[in-house]
Amino acid sequence: MNIDEIEKLLKEGKVEDALKIVKKEAKGKDNDYAKTFFNTGASNKKFAETMENKEEFKLAINYFKLAEKLGNKKLIEFARKGQAAAHNNLGNLLDDLKRYEEAEKEYMEALIIDPNHVKAIINLGFTLSKIGRHRESEIELKKASKLDPDLLEAKYRESIEINPNSMEAHNNLGCWLADLERHDEAEGEYGKAIKLNPKHPTPHNNLGVLLESLKRYDEAEEEYKRAFELCDDLTFKKVIARNFCILYFSFFEKEKIEEHREQLQKIKEFFRENNDEKEFLVDACNSYRDIMRYFPAKEHNKHNRARKKLGEVKFYLERCDEKKTFRTC
């Protein structure tokens, strides 16, 4: 068999053409040939990792593909794992080069082959975060957390070791720790993120959410205020505004409500400036519904007092004529 010809075809991505040549010569020894190509693919993969060579990764992937088409069930499984690992590692190389869209594609290829490839899921989540696709990133990282939380935590901490002055790295670790209800650690990471970049709204907002969940409402309000004042992204600013609405229903004393009237009015002005005034009422209604989830049904007194806030919001917002919208929330 002309190995050079096979490799030339694989370098060109012509796996099927290479397979035809091999089939002619294998003559019932398909699995033996598959082992050879698998081992060659593994060698190419190691070489690619050492040399950080994109083309060698692609060649390794194609050797694994060829082995998969020739091997028995066990070898097919190994070949597919090899492909997934090579795609993942190629993704890492591209991510390091800041070629994030290409990296995303490689991670997706790995996950098509092995949907539970935890490293690829984690790496995809981190890459998506780097290009601002935070919601998609969160979905991937939650998957990884269920599959292997220790590996995910190690990845978060590794990213901090690589770049200890990264606000994003500390903020992301804080989010993950908060999801695990490791509140003190999460608060510490948000604090580090804020110290590194005090003018970024995201860690302030996230710290506010954490403090509110701990019923430290006054501190939460201060973080939301900072986030709201610092934010220049309209969509994110609406998220922060809605958090304010939810927080508002966490205050039950009449004096507290009056005390925070000015801030609520400021948020209303924000919606008005963006031709979106009635959205404030919609969010206020949604906030009421959300805050009810915080209290057991037996706490009738709190429930009724919170319900009254709905009317007070209407009063403070000058009884806007959006009653239909208000009722459909």
Steps between C-alpha positions, in 0.01 A plus 500: 500500500625846413487673841616829352205498261259425787642784708485740206128425456436540873680835505265608222202380703421222251427228755265304270760489221759372747251240623448364147874440460527333839198277436657365182811392686363404841340174380330407827760663723301820548542504877879459477517796265266690729741449792786635290306811400375551856855488636617738227217736590595486868862580412393792282276628779789499749726671248232761430465571873876538540546718193161677532444424134151537355567290190637210706180501707294478183716216369461313831121542479495352151716205605250433779214526250669245276556266796134536598385388154721190510506386861290271717255633759763555769741674265219715361434623854869583552519672161198718579647597835823588322311719253313680777820562696680629190213737414498626859876557505489673163229721645732588788774596255264723303364654820854589610542674163176692569336333199190442706249417225731229366558371853125481555463292184763249619340465843165440332657233280633329813154508657332360190726197540478486880219714651634440852859605428529717811819680400344605170183618677705708745724642230198587285344679796812706561538587131137610471549725802802665335291602198215636710254211459451474874163325507627219275817482707298461818302211349816312404670555835193379688515179296866462593424565867258207505742267323822586684486793746857442619639531148300819443626655822855406404451675165371816670794505738746421221376803305565714809850354542576582137364854533452598867410855398204392287175651625304258282672193647420597859144600408440169320630299794275707726194412290580131515560505875173686548316230305648245743384719793859547613403854586805622691737385227278649230489835679879494526543439127254777409691729735827417323337563161374839616840593642663418165246700300274711723338667199366180342127451574487120479665399831306773683173362364598141578605591852165677539315183401704299752446748783127514427478120518662529846237765595770765536273740317667834576836371378335349193342835418839673512646250254202535264537878516865479400425253223216714366710817501799332335311307233479644147343194335124545465409131520712435808379821661144369474612181678643709783183710510290187533722384786422830667129430459535160664704654781232761554253231601751370752451816708190471716525800734315810384803715580720285279263531208499878532877502537547322168242694305766723343693206357184341357410832342846514345445157345164611366674795332746258343216307337333825392820623335509179298134530393421203719325650802228242544760222513573621850150402608529166325825433685348615826224243455749229413703600804198456723447153359866410548523629855203287601715196431733611777240452773313189621124509452450497878651848530168666421594828663807550284307381197224755550739784577698423187180487297424857606826613345347445160258782569775717643710456187206626299471799732869585486500478124218756473236239419602446139212403271650162413251303708441232238870428465534513878233237555634256241839461669 
